[in-house]
GROMACS .gro file of C-alpha atoms in nm:
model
  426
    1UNK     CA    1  -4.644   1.821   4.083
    2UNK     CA    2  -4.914   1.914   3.822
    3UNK     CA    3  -5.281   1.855   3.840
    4UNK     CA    4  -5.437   1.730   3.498
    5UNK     CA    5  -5.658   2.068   3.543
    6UNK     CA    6  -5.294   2.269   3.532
    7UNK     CA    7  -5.320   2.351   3.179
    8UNK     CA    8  -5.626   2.511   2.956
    9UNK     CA    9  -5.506   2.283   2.649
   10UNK     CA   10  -5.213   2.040   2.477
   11UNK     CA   11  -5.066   2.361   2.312
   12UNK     CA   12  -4.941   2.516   2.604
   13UNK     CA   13  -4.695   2.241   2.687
   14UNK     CA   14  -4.558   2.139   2.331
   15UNK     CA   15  -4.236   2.148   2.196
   16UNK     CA   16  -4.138   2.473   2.202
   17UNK     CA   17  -3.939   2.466   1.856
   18UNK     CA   18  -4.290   2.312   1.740
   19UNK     CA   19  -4.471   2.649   1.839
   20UNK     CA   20  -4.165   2.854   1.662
   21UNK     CA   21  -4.234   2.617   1.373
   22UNK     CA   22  -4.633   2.631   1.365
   23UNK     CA   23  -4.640   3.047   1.412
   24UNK     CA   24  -4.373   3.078   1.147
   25UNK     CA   25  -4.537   2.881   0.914
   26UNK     CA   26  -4.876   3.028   0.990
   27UNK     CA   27  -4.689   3.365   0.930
   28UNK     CA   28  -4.658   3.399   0.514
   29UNK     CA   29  -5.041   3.328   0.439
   30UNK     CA   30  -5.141   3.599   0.717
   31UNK     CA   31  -4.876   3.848   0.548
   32UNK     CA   32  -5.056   3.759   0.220
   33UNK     CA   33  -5.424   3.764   0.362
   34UNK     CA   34  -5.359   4.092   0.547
   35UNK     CA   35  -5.182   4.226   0.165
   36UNK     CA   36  -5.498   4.120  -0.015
   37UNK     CA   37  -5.788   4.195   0.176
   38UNK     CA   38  -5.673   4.522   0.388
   39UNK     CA   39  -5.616   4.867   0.258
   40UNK     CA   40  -5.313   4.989   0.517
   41UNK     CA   41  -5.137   4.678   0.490
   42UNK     CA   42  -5.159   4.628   0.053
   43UNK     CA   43  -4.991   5.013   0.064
   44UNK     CA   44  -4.751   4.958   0.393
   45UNK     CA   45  -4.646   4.583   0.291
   46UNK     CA   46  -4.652   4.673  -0.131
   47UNK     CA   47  -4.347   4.482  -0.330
   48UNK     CA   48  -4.346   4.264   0.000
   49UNK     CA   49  -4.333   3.883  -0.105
   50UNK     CA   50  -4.542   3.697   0.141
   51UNK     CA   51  -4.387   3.405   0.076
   52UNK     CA   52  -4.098   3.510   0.211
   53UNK     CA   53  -4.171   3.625   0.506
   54UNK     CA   54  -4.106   3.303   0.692
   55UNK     CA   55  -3.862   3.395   0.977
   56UNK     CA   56  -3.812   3.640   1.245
   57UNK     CA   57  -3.532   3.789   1.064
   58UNK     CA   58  -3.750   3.806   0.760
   59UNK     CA   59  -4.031   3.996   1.014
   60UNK     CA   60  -3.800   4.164   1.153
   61UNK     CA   61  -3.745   4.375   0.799
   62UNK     CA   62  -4.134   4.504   0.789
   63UNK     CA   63  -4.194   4.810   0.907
   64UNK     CA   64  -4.348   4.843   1.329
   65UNK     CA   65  -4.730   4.970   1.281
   66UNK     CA   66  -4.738   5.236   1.594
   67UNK     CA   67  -5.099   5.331   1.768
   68UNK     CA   68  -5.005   5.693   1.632
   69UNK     CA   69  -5.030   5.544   1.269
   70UNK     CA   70  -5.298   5.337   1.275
   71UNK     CA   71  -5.512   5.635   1.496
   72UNK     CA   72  -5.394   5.874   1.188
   73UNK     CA   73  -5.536   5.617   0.893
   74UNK     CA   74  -5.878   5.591   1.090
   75UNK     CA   75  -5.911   5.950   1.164
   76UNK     CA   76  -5.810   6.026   0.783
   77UNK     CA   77  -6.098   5.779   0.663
   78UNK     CA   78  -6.318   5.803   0.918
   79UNK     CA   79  -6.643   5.874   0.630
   80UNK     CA   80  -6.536   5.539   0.393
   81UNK     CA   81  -6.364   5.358   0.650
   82UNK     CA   82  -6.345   5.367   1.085
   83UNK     CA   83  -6.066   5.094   1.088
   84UNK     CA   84  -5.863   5.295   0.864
   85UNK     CA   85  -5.802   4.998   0.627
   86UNK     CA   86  -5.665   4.805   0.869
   87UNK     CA   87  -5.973   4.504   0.942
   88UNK     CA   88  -6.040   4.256   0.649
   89UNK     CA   89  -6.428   4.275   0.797
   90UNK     CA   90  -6.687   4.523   0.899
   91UNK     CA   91  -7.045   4.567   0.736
   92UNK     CA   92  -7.222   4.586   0.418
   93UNK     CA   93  -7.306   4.932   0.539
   94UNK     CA   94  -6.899   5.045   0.430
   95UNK     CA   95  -6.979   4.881   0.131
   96UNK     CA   96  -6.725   4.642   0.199
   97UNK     CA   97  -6.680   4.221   0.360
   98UNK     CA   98  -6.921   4.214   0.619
   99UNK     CA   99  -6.824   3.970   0.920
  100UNK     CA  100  -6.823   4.210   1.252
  101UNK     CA  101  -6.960   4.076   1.526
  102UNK     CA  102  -6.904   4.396   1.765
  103UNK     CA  103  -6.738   4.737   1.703
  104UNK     CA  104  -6.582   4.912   1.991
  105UNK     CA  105  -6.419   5.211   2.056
  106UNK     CA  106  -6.122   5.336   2.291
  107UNK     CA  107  -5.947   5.657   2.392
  108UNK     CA  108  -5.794   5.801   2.081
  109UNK     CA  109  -6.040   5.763   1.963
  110UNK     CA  110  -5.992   5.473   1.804
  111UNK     CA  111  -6.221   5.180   1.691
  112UNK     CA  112  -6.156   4.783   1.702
  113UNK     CA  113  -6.371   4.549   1.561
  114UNK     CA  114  -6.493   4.226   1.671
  115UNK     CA  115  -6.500   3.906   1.409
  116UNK     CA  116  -6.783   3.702   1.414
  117UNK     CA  117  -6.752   3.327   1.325
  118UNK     CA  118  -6.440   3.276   1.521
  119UNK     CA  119  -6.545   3.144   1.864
  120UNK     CA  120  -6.614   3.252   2.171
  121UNK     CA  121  -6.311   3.323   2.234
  122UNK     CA  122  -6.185   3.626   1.980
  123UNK     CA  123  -6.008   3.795   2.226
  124UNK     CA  124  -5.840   3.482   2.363
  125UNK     CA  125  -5.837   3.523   2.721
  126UNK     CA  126  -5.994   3.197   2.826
  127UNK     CA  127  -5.671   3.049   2.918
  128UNK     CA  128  -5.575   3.345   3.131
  129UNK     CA  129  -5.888   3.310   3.314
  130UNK     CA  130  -5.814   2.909   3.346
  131UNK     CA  131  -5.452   2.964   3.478
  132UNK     CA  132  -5.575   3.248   3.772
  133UNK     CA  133  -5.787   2.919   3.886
  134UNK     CA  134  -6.139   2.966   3.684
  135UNK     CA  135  -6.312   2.641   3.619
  136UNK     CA  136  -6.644   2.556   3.476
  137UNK     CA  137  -6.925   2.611   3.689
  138UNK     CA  138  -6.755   2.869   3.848
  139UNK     CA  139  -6.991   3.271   3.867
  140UNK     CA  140  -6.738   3.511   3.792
  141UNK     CA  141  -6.822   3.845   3.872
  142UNK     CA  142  -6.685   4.088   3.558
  143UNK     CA  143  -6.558   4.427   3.693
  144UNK     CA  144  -6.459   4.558   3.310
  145UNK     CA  145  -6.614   4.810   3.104
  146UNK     CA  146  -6.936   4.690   2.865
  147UNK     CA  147  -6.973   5.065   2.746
  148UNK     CA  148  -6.781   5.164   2.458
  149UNK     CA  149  -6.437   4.964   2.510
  150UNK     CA  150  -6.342   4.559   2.430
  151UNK     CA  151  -6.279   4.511   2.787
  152UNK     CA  152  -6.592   4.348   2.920
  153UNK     CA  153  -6.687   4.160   2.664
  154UNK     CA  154  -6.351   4.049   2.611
  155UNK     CA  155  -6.349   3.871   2.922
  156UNK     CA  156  -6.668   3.753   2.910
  157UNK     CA  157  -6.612   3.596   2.606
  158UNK     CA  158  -6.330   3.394   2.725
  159UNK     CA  159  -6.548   3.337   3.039
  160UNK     CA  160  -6.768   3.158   2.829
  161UNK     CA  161  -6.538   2.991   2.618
  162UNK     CA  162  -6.438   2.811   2.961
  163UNK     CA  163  -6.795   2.725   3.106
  164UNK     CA  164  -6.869   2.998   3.328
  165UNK     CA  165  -7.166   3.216   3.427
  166UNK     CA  166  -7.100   3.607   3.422
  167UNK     CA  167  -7.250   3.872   3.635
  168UNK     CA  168  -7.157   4.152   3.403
  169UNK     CA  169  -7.089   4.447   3.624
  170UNK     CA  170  -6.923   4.699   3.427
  171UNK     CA  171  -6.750   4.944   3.655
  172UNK     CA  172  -6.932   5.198   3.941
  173UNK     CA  173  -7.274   5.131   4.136
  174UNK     CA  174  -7.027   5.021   4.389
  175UNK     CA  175  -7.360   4.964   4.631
  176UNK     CA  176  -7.529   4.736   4.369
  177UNK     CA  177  -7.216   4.576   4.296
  178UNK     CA  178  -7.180   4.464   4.654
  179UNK     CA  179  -7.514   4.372   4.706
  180UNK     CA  180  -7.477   4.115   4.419
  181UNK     CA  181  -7.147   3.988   4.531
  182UNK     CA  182  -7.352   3.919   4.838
  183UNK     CA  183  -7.650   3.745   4.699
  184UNK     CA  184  -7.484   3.597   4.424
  185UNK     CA  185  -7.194   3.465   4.584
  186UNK     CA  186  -6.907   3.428   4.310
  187UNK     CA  187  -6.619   3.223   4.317
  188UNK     CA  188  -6.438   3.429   4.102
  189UNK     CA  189  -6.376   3.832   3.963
  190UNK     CA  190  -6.204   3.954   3.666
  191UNK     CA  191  -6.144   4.385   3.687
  192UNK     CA  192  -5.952   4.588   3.806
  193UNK     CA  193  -5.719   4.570   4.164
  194UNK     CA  194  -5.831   4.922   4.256
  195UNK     CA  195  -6.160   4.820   4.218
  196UNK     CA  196  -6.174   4.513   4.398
  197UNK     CA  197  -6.032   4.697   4.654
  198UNK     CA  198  -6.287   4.946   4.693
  199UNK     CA  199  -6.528   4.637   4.671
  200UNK     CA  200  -6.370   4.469   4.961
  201UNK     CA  201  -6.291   4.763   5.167
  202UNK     CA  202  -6.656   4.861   5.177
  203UNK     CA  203  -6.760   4.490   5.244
  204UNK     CA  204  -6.567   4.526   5.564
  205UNK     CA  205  -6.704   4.832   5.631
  206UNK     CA  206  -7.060   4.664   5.630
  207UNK     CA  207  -6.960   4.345   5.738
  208UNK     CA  208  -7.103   4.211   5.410
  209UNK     CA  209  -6.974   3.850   5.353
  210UNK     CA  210  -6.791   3.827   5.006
  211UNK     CA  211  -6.641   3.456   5.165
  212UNK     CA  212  -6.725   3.323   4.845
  213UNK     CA  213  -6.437   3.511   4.595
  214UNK     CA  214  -6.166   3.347   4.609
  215UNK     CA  215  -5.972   3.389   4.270
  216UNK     CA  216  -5.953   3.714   4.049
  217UNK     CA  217  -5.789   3.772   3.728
  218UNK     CA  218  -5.670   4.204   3.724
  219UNK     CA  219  -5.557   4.379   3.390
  220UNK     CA  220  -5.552   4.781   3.309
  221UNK     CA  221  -5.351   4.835   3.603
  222UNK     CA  222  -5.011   4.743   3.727
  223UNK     CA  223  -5.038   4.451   4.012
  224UNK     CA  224  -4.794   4.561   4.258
  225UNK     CA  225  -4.665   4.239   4.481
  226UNK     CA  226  -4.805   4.422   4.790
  227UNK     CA  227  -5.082   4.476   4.625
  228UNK     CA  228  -5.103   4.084   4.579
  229UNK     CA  229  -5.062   4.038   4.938
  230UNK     CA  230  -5.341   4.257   5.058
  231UNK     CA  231  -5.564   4.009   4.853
  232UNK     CA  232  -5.399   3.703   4.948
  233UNK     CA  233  -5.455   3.814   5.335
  234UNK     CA  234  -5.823   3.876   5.250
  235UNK     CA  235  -5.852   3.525   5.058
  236UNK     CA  236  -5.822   3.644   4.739
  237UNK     CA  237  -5.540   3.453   4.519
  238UNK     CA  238  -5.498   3.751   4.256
  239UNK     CA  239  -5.339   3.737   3.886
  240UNK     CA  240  -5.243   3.947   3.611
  241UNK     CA  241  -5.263   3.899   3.243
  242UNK     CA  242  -5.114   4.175   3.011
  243UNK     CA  243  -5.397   4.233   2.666
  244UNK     CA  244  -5.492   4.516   2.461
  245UNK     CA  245  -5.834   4.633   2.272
  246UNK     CA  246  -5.594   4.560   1.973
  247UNK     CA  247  -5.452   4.269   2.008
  248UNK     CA  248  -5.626   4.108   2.286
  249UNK     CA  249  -5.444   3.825   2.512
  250UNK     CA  250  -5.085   3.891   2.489
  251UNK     CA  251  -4.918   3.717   2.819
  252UNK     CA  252  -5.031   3.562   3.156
  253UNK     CA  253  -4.938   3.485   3.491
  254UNK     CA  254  -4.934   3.170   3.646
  255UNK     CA  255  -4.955   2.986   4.004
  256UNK     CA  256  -4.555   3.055   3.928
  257UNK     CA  257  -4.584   3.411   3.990
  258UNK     CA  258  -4.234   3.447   3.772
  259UNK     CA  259  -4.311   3.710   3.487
  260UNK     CA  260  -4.622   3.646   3.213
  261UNK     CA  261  -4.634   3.317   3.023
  262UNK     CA  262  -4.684   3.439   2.641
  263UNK     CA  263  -5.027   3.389   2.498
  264UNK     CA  264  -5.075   3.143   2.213
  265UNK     CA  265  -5.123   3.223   1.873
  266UNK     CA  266  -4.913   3.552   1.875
  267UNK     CA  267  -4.565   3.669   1.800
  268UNK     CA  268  -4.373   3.856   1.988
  269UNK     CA  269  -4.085   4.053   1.975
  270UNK     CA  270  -3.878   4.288   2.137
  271UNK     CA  271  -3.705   4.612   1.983
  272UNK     CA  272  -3.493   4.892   2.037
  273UNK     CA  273  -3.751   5.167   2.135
  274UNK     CA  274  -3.811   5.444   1.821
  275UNK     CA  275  -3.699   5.117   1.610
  276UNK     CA  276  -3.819   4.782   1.434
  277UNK     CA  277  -3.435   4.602   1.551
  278UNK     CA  278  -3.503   4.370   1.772
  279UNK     CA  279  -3.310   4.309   2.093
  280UNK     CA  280  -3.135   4.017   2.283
  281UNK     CA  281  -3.296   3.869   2.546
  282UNK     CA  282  -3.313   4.039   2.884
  283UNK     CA  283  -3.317   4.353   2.735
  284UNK     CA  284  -3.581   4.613   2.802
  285UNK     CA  285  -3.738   4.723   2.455
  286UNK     CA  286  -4.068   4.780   2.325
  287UNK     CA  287  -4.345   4.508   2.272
  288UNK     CA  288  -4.408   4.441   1.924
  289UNK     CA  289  -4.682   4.215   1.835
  290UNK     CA  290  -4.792   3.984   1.540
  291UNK     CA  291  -5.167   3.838   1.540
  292UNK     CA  292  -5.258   3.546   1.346
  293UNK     CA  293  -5.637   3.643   1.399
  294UNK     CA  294  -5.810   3.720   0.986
  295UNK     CA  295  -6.063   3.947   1.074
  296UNK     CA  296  -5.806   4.222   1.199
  297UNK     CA  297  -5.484   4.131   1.092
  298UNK     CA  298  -5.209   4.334   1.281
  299UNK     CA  299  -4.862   4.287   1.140
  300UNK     CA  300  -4.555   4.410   1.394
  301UNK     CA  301  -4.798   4.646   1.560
  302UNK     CA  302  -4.580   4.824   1.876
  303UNK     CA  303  -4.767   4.846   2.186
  304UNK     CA  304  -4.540   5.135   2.325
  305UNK     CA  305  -4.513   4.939   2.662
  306UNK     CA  306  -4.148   4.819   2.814
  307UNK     CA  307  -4.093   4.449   2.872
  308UNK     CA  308  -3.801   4.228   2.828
  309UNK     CA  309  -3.781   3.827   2.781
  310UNK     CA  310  -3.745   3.649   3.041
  311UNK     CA  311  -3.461   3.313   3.064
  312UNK     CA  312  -3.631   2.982   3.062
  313UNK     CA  313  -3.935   2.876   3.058
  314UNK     CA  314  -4.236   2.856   3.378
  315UNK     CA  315  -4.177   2.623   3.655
  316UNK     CA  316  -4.561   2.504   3.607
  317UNK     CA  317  -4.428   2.297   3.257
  318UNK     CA  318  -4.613   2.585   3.055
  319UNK     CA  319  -4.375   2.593   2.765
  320UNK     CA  320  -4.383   2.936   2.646
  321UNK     CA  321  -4.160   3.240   2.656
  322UNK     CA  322  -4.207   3.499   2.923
  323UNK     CA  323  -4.182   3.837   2.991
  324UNK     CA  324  -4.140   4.026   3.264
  325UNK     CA  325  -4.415   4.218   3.243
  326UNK     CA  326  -4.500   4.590   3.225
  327UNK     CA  327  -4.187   4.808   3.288
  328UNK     CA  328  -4.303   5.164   3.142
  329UNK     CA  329  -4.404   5.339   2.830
  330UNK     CA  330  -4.146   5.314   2.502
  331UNK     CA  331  -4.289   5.639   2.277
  332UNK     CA  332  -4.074   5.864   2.463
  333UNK     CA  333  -4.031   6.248   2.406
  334UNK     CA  334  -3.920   6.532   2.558
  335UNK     CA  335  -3.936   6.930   2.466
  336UNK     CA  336  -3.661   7.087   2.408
  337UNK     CA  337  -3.562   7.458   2.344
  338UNK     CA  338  -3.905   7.449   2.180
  339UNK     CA  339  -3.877   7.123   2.006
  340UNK     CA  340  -3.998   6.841   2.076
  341UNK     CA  341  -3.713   6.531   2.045
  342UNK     CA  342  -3.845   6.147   2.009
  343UNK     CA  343  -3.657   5.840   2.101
  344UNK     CA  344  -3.707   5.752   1.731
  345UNK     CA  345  -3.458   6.051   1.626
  346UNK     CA  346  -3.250   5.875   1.878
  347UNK     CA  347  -3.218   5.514   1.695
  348UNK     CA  348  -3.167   5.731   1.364
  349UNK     CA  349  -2.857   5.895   1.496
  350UNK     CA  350  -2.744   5.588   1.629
  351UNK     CA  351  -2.793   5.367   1.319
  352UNK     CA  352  -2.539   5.590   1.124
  353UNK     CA  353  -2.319   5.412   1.373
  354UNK     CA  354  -2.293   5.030   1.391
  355UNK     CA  355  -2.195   4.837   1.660
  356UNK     CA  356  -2.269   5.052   1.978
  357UNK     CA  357  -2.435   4.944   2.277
  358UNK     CA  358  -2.727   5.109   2.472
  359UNK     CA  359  -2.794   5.503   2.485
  360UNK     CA  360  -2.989   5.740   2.677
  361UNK     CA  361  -3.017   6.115   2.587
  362UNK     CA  362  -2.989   6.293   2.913
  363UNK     CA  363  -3.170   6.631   2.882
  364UNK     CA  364  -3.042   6.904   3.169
  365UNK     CA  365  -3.061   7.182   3.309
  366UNK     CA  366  -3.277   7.523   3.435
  367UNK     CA  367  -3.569   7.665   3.218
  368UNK     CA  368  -3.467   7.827   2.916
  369UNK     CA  369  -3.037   7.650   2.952
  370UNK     CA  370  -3.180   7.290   2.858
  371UNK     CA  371  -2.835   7.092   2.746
  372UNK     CA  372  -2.854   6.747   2.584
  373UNK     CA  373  -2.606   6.428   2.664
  374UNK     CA  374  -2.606   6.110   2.467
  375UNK     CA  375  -2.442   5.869   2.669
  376UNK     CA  376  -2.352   5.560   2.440
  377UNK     CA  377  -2.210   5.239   2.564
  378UNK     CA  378  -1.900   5.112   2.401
  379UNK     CA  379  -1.758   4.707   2.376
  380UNK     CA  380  -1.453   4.836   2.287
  381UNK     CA  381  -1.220   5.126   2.258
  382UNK     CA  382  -1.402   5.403   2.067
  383UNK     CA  383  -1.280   5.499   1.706
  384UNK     CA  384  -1.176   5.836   1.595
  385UNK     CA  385  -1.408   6.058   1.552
  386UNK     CA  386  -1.682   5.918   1.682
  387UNK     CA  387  -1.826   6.144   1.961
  388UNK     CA  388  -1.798   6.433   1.712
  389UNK     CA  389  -2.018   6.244   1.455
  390UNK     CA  390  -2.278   6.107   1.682
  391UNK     CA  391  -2.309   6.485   1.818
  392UNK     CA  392  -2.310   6.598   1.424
  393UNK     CA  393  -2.567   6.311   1.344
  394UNK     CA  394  -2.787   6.429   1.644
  395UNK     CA  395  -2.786   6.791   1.542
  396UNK     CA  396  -2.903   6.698   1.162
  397UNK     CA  397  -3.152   6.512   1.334
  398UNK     CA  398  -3.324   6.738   1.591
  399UNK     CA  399  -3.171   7.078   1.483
  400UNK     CA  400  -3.023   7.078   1.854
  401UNK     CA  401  -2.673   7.127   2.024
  402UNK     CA  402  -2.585   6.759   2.183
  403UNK     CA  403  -2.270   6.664   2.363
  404UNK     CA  404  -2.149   6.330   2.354
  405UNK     CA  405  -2.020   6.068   2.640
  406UNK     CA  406  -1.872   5.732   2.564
  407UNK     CA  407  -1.919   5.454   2.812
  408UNK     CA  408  -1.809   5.105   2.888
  409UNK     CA  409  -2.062   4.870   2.799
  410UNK     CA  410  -2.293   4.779   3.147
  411UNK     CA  411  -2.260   5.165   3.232
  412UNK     CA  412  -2.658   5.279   3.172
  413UNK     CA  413  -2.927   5.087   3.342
  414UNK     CA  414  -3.128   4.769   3.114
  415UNK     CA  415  -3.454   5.018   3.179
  416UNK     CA  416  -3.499   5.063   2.808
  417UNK     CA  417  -3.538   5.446   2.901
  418UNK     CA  418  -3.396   5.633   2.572
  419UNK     CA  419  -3.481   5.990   2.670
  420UNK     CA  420  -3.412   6.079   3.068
  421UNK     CA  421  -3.556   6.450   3.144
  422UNK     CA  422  -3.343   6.510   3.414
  423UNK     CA  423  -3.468   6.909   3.431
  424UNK     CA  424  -3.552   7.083   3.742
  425UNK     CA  425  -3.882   7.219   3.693
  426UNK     CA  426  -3.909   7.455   4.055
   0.00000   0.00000   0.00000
């Protein structure tokens, strides 16, 4: 049974078909917004009528926006333009709509922007924070980052957004840190689990009492379930919420603990890694994302992490999709006689080809003898010729020798792995 504190708002228990209906709807005017007030998207989405784009099929024709792209726009424009004409704000300084709040920057290096005049909130997060137990009043102690990256403030902004107080940390002065934990006493942390860890271990070390924490949200690393435990048998109840400097909040967990409850006000998808096609559930593909946020409009932008849907929805009456959460890296590559081959190069061969089921290029042998395999599943018997054009196909491609191995659909694992270096390197 629910408390009437279970959920952070109404939307997270409607209709489902109601959400599908309300992001679809909300979807043409940000195609057109993000067409007339962004450089990347009026060239990338050009002859694109906005109007209809009103379905996930109809999405599901626009081209994925990769990190690699947008990191290539900003670094090409970097004098007129740090966004890369991506952001519908920034300053008067660019000669251009002002409306930034906050510009960051992450590895890459590449620069986000905050939007001012859209709530405390920007990033979303609040309702991640509400469902790892956060509540008004609460002092949460922030663990993230307030130098350079989104990742502090992002959290504090959905801290306050919820009614709490923030002791913003930032990350090392592990002694300080501890002392304020101490003296402060907070109910709650949001970080990292490593450094939490570090935080506790040295409490016990000292015999400092840190009694007080008792809930912590982690992102930026992966939450093992032991991991979880070593919390839990400290008296810390830890969660996990998947977000990006991008895109901010994309999925949850709950008291559940069964995959990541989908944020609101995003669409998701998942695709066929190196391609826009997206896949039936419960298979592992690529997360591809869709903001409805104006001041940085990103349209199918692929995160290059694995996840796959999950079946149903979360036992806490949260009526959202799930995922399953982080399951590896989708922009894979591997050398090859000198040459590097992408899992993109991959999905071209294979779309020459309809109807076949998973692949994996298997890449072999000692230094200097590296073979490549395509294994491709099957449904049914294979037609003629088929082997000999995917291995044709595959040499146009990467300008490489490839054998070729038909399989019976269910043969390769649902890992979403497209390119399996399978080398010994001794």
């Amino acid at each position: 049974m629910t408390s009437p504190d279970t959920f952070f708002d109404a939307l997270e228990t409607r209709d489902p078909q109601l959400r599908e209906q309300a992001l679809l709807a909300a979807l043409p005017a940000q195609i057109a917004h993000a067409q007339a007030n962004t450089r990347a998207y009026a060239e990338i989405l050009a002859g694109v009528a906005a109007s209809s784009i009103d379905s996930r099929a109809a999405l599901a024709r626009l081209p994925v926006i990769r990190k690699s792209e947008l990191l290539a726009r900003q670094q090409a424009q970097r004098a007129e333009d740090p966004f890369g004409g991506f952001a519908a704000i920034g300053w008067t300084g660019l000669l251009r709509a002002s409306g930034a709040r906050r510009v960051f920057q992450s590895p890459g290096t590449i620069y986000e922007p905050e939007a001012d005049g859209e709530g405390p909130d920007y990033w979303r997060v609040a309702r991640a924070l509400h469902a790892a137990g956060m509540r008004a009043g609460d002092l949460l102690h922030n663990g993230f980052s307030y130098h350079l990256t989104p990742a502090g403030a992002m959290m504090e902004g959905g801290a306050h957004a919820l009614g709490l107080t923030v002791f913003p940390g930032g990350v090392g002065n592990t002694e300080l840190q501890l002392q304020a934990m101490v003296e402060l006493r907070p109910q709650g942390f949001v970080g990292t689990p490593s450094f939490l860890k570090i935080l506790l271990d040295k409490a016990a070390e000292s015999a400092a009492d840190v009694g007080s924490l008792r809930k912590a949200l982690f992102s930026g690393e992966a939450f093992t379930p032991s991991l979880r435990d070593w919390f839990a048998a400290r008296g810390v109840q830890g969660f996990q919420c998947y977000a990006t400097a991008d895109l901010g909040l994309i999925a949850y967990e709950t008291a559940a603990r069964e995959g990541l409850v989908l944020a609101e006000g995003v669409i998701v998808e998942i695709v066929r890694p190196g391609t826009g096609e997206p896949l039936p559930d419960g298979e592992v593909g690529e997360l591809v994302v869709t903001t409805l946020t104006p001041g940085y409009p990103l349209i199918r932008f692929g995160t290059g992490d694995l996840s796959a849907f999950m079946p149903g929805s979360c036992p806490t009456g949260r009526s959202n999709r799930r995922i399953r959460g982080w399951l590896g890296r989708a922009d894979q590559s591997a050398k090859v006689r000198g040459m590097f081959v992408h899992a993109g190069q991959v999905a071209e061969a294979l779309r020459r080809f309809p109807g076949l089921g998973r692949a994996r290029l298997v890449v072999e042998g000692e230094m200097a003898q590296d073979r490549m395999c395509l294994k491709v599943e099957l449904a049914g018997a294979a037609p003629e010729g088929l082997a000999e054009g995917l291995a044709q196909a595959m040499r146009e491609i990467t300008k490489l020798r490839c054998e070729v191995l038909l399989l019976p659909a269910g043969s390769l694992p649902n890992d979403g792995k497209v390119i399996e270096d399978a080398r010994s390197y001794q």
